[in-house]
Coordinates of C-alpha atoms and ligand atoms in Angstrom, one line a residue:
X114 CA 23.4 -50.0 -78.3
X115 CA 25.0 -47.5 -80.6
X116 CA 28.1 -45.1 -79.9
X117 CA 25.1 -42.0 -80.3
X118 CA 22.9 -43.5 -77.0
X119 CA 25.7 -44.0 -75.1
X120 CA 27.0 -40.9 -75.3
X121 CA 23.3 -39.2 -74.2
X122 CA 24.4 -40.5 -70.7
X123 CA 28.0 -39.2 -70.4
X124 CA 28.6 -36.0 -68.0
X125 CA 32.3 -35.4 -68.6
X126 CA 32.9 -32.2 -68.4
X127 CA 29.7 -31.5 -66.1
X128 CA 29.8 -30.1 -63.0
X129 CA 27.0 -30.7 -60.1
X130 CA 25.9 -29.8 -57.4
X131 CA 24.5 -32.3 -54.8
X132 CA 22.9 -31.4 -51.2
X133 CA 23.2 -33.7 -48.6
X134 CA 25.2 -35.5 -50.6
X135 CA 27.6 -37.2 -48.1
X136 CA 25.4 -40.0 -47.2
X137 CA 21.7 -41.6 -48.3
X138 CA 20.0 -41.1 -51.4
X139 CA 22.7 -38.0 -51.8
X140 CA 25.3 -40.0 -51.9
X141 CA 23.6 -42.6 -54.4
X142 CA 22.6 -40.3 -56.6
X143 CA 26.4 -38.2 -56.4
X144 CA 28.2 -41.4 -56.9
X145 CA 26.0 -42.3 -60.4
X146 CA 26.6 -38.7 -61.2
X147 CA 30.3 -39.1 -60.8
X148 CA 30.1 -43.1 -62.6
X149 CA 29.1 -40.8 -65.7
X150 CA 31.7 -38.6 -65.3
X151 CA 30.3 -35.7 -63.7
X152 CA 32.5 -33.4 -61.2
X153 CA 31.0 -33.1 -57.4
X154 CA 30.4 -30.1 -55.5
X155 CA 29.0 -31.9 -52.3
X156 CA 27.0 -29.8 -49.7
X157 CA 26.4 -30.6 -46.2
X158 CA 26.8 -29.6 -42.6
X159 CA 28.9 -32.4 -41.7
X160 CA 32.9 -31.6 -42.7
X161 CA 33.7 -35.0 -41.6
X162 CA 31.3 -37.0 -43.0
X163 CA 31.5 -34.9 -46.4
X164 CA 35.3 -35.1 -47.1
X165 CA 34.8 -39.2 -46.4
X166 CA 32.0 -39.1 -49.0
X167 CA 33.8 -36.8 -51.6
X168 CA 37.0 -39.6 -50.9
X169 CA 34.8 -42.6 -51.8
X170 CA 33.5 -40.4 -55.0
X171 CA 37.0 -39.5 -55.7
X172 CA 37.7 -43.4 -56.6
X173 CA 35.8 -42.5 -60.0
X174 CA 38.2 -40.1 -60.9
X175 CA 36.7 -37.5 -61.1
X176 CA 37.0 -33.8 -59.2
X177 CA 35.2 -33.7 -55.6
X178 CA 34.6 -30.6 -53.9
X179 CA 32.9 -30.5 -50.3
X180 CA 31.5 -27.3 -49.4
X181 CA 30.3 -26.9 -45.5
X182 CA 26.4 -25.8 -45.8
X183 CA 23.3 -25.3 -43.9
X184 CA 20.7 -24.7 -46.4
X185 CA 18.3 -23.3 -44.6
X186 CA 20.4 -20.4 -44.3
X187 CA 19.9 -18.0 -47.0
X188 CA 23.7 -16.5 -46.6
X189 CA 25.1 -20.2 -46.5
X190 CA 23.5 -21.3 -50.1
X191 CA 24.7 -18.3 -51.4
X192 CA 27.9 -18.8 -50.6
X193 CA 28.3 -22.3 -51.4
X194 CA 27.3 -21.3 -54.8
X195 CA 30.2 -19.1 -54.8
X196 CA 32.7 -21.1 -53.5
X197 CA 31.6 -24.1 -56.1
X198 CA 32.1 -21.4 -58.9
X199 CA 34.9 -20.2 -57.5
X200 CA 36.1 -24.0 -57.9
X201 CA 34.9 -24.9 -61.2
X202 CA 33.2 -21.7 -62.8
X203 CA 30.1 -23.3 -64.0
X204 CA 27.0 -25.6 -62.7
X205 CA 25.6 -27.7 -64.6
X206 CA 23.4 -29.8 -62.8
X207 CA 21.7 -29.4 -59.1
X208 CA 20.2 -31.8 -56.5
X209 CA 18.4 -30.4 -54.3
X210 CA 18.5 -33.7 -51.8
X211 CA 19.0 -32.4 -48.5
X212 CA 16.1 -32.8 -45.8
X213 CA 15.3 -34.0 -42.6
X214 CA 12.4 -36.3 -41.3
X215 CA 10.2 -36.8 -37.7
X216 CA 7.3 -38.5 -36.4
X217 CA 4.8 -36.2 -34.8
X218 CA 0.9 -36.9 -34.1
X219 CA -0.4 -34.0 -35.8
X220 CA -2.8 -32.9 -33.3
X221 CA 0.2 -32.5 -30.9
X222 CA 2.6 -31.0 -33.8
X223 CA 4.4 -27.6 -32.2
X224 CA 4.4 -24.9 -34.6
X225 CA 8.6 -24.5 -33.8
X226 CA 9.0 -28.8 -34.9
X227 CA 6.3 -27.4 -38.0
X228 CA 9.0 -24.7 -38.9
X229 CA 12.0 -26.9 -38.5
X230 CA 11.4 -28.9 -40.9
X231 CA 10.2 -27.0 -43.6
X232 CA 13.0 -24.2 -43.1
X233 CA 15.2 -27.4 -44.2
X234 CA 12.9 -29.3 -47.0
X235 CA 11.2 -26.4 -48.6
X236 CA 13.1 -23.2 -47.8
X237 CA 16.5 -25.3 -48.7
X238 CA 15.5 -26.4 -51.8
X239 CA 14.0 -23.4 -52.6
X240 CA 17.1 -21.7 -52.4
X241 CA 18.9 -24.1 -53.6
X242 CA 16.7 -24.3 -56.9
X243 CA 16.8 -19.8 -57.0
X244 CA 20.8 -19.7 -56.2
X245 CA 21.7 -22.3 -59.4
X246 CA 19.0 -21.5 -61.6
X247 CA 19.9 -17.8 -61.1
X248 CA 23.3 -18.8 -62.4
X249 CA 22.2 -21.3 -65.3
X250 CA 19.7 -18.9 -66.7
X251 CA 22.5 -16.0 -66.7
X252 CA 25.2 -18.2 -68.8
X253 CA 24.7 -20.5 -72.1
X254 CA 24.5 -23.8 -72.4
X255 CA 21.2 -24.9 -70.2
X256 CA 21.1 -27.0 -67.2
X257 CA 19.5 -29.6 -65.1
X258 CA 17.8 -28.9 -62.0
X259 CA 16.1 -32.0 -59.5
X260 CA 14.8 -31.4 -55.6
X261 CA 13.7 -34.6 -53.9
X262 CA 10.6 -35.3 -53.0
X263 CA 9.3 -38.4 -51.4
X264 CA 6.0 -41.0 -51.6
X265 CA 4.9 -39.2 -48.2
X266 CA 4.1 -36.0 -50.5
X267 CA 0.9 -38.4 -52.4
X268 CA 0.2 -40.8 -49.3
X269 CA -1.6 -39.4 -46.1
X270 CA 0.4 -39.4 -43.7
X271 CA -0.8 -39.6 -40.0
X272 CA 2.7 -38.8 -38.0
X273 CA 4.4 -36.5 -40.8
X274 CA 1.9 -33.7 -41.9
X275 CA 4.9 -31.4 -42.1
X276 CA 7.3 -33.7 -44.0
X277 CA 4.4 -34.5 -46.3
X278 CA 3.3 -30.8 -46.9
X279 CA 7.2 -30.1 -48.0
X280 CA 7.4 -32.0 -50.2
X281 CA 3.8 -32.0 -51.8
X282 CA 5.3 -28.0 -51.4
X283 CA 8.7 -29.1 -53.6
X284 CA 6.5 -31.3 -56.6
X285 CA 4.3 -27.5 -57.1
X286 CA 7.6 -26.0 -56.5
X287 CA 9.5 -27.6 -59.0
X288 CA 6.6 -26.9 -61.8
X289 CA 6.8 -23.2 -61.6
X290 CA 11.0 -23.2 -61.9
X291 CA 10.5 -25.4 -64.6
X292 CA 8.2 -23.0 -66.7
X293 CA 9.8 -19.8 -65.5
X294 CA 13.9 -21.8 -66.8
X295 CA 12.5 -23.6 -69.6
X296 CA 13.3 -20.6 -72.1
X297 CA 16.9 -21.2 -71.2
X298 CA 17.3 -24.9 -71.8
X299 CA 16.7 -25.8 -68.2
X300 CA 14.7 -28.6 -66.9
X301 CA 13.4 -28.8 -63.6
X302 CA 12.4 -32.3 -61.9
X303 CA 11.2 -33.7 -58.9
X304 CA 12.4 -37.1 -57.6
X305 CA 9.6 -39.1 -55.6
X306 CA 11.8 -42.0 -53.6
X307 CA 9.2 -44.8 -51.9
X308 CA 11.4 -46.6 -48.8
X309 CA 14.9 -46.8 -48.7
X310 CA 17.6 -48.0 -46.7
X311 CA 19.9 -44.8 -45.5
X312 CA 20.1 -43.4 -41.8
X313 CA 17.2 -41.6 -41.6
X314 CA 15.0 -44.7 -42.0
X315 CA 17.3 -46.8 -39.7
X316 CA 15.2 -46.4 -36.6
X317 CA 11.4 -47.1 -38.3
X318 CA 13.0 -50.4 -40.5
X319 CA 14.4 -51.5 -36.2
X320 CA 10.8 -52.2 -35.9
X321 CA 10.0 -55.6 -37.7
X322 CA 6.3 -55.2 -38.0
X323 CA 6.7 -51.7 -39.9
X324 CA 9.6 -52.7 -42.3
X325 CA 7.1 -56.3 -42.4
X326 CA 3.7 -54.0 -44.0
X327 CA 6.3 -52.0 -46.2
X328 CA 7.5 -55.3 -47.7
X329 CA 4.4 -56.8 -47.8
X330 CA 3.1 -53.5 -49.5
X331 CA 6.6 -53.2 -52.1
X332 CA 6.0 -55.6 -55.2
X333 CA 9.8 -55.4 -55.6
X334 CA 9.8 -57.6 -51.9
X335 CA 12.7 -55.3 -51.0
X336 CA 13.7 -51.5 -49.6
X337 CA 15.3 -49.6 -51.9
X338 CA 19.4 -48.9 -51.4
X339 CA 21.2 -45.0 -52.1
X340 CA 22.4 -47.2 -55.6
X341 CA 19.0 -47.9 -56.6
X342 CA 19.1 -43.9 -56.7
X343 CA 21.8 -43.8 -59.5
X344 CA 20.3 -44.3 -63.0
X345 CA 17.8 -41.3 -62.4
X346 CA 20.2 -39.1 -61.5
X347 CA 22.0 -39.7 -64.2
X348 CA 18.9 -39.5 -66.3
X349 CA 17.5 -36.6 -65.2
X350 CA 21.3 -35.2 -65.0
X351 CA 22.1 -36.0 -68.6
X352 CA 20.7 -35.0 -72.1
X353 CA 18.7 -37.7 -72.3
X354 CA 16.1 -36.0 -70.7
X355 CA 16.6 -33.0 -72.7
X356 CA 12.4 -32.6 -73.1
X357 CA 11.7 -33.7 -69.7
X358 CA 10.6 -31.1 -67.6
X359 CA 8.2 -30.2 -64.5
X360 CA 7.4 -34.0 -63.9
X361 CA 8.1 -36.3 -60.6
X362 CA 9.3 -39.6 -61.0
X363 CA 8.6 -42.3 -58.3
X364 CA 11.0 -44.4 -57.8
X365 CA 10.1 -47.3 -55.4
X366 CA 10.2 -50.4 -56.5
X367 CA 5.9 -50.3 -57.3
X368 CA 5.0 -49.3 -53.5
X369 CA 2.6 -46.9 -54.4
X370 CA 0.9 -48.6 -56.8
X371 CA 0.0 -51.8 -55.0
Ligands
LIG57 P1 19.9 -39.1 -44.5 O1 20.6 -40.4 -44.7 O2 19.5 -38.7 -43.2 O3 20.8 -37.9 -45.2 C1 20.4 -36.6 -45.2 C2 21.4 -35.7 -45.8 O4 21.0 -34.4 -45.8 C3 22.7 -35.8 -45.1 O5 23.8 -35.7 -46.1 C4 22.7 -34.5 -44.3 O6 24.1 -34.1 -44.1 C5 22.0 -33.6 -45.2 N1 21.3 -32.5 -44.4 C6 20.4 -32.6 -43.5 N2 20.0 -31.3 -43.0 C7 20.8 -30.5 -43.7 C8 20.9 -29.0 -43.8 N3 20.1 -28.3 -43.0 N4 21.7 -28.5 -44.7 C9 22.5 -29.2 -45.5 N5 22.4 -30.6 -45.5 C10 21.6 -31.2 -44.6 O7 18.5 -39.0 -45.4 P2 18.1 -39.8 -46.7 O8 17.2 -40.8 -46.4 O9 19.2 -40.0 -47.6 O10 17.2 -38.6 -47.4 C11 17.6 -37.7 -48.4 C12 16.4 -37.1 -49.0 O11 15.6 -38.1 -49.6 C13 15.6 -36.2 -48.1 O12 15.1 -35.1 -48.7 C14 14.5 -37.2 -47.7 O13 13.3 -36.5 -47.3 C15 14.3 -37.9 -49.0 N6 13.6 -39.2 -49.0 C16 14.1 -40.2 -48.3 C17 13.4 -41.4 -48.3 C18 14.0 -42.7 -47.6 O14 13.2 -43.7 -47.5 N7 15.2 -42.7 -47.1 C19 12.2 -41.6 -49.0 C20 11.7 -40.5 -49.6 C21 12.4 -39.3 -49.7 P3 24.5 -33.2 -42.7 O15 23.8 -33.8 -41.6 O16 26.0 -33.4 -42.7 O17 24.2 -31.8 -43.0

């Protein structure tokens, strides 16, 4: 490998933002950020649990900031935008990770469950995406955005039909950022992650006969871990996917092509 390819992959000097980024996929896909150099600016509700995260990130020397954010709130995403300026003037790359999952038979779905979970996985992102890409387009220099999708978004989904509709919602989402920021050097992805290990699963991969079918189902005969999440990040993070725009990449060891 040449001196020139390497260096497609390096983010010193860059600066990203990741939602939920203290634990999970977040946290994966912050830590490969920050194995390439990147500085953090880590959103979550959590203070605890995000100044533990930004500690472990820390170990790769670079900055770590942990900003306290709901981002379902309108207010709070704006002003964790601020404060991560305020910290290190520019954005260069945003993650649009945080979301929430539940089970619900979808004849017996309540319209307030319907709303909480898409004020969380589409209105987040959504802001999210508008709050950085509002900064990126109004500076030089480009800049990479990625919102996190899932497998659920292409499968039907019996027990989800609101976490599947959010994030079908983020994969049409992301296409229209991606052609309204592409005339400023911005590319706009979505990240489709099949089954992996992180707390959010914890209770479904209790049952043995569930985490048996996903096995039997993953040609890769094993769940996914938060590091698995690392190389795309830094992919779709770096210059390397400089033409890459308006696309969703799965990333689950074959699940939904068996
Ligand atoms: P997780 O372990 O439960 O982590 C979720 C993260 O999101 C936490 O950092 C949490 O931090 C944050 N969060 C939740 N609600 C938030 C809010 N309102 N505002 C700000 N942050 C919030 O979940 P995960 O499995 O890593 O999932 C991460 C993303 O990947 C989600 O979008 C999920 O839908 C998607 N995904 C997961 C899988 C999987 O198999 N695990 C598969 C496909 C897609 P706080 O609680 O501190 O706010």
């Amino acid at each position: 490998m040449g001196s020139g390819t390497k260096s497609l992959f390096d983010l010193s000097g860059k600066v990203a933002v990741v939602t939920g980024g203290n634990r999970g996929i977040g946290f994966g896909m912050a830590r490969g950020l920050a194995r390439s150099g990147a500085a953090i600016s880590l959103w979550a509700r959590d203070e605890a649990r995000n100044e533990a995260a930004a500690k472990e990130l820390a170990t790769s020397g670079v900055e770590v900031q942990t900003v306290g954010c709901d981002v379902s709130s309108e207010r709070a995403v704006e002003e964790a935008t601020q404060a991560t300026l305020h910290r290190f003037g520019r954005v260069d790359i945003g993650i649009a990770n945080a979301g929430v999952g539940a089970a619900a038979d979808s004849l017996k779905l309540k319209l307030d469950e319907w709303h909480r979970i898409l004020a969380v996985n589409l209105d987040g992102v959504f802001l999210t995406l508008r709050e950085l890409g509002k900064h990126m387009a109004g500076r030089e220099g480009g800049g990479k955005l990625i919102a996190i999708s899932s497998v659920s978004a292409q499968h039907g989904t019996p027990l989800q039909p609101h976490y599947a509709a959010s994030k079908g919602g983020i994969e049409s989402m992301v296409r229209s950022f991606a052609v309204r920021l592409a005339k400023y050097d911005i590319q706009v992805n979505a990240v489709e992650p099949g089954w992996i290990e992180t707390e959010a699963t914890a209770t479904g991969f209790a049952n043995q006969k569930l985490k048996d079918a996903i096995l039997r189902r993953t040609p890769a005969r094993r769940l996914g871990q938060p590091e698995d999440m690392e190389g795309i990040a830094i992919y779709l993070g770096s210059d390397a996917s400089r033409f890459h725009t308006g696309d969703t990449i799965r990333v689950d060891g074959g699940y939904a092509i068996f």
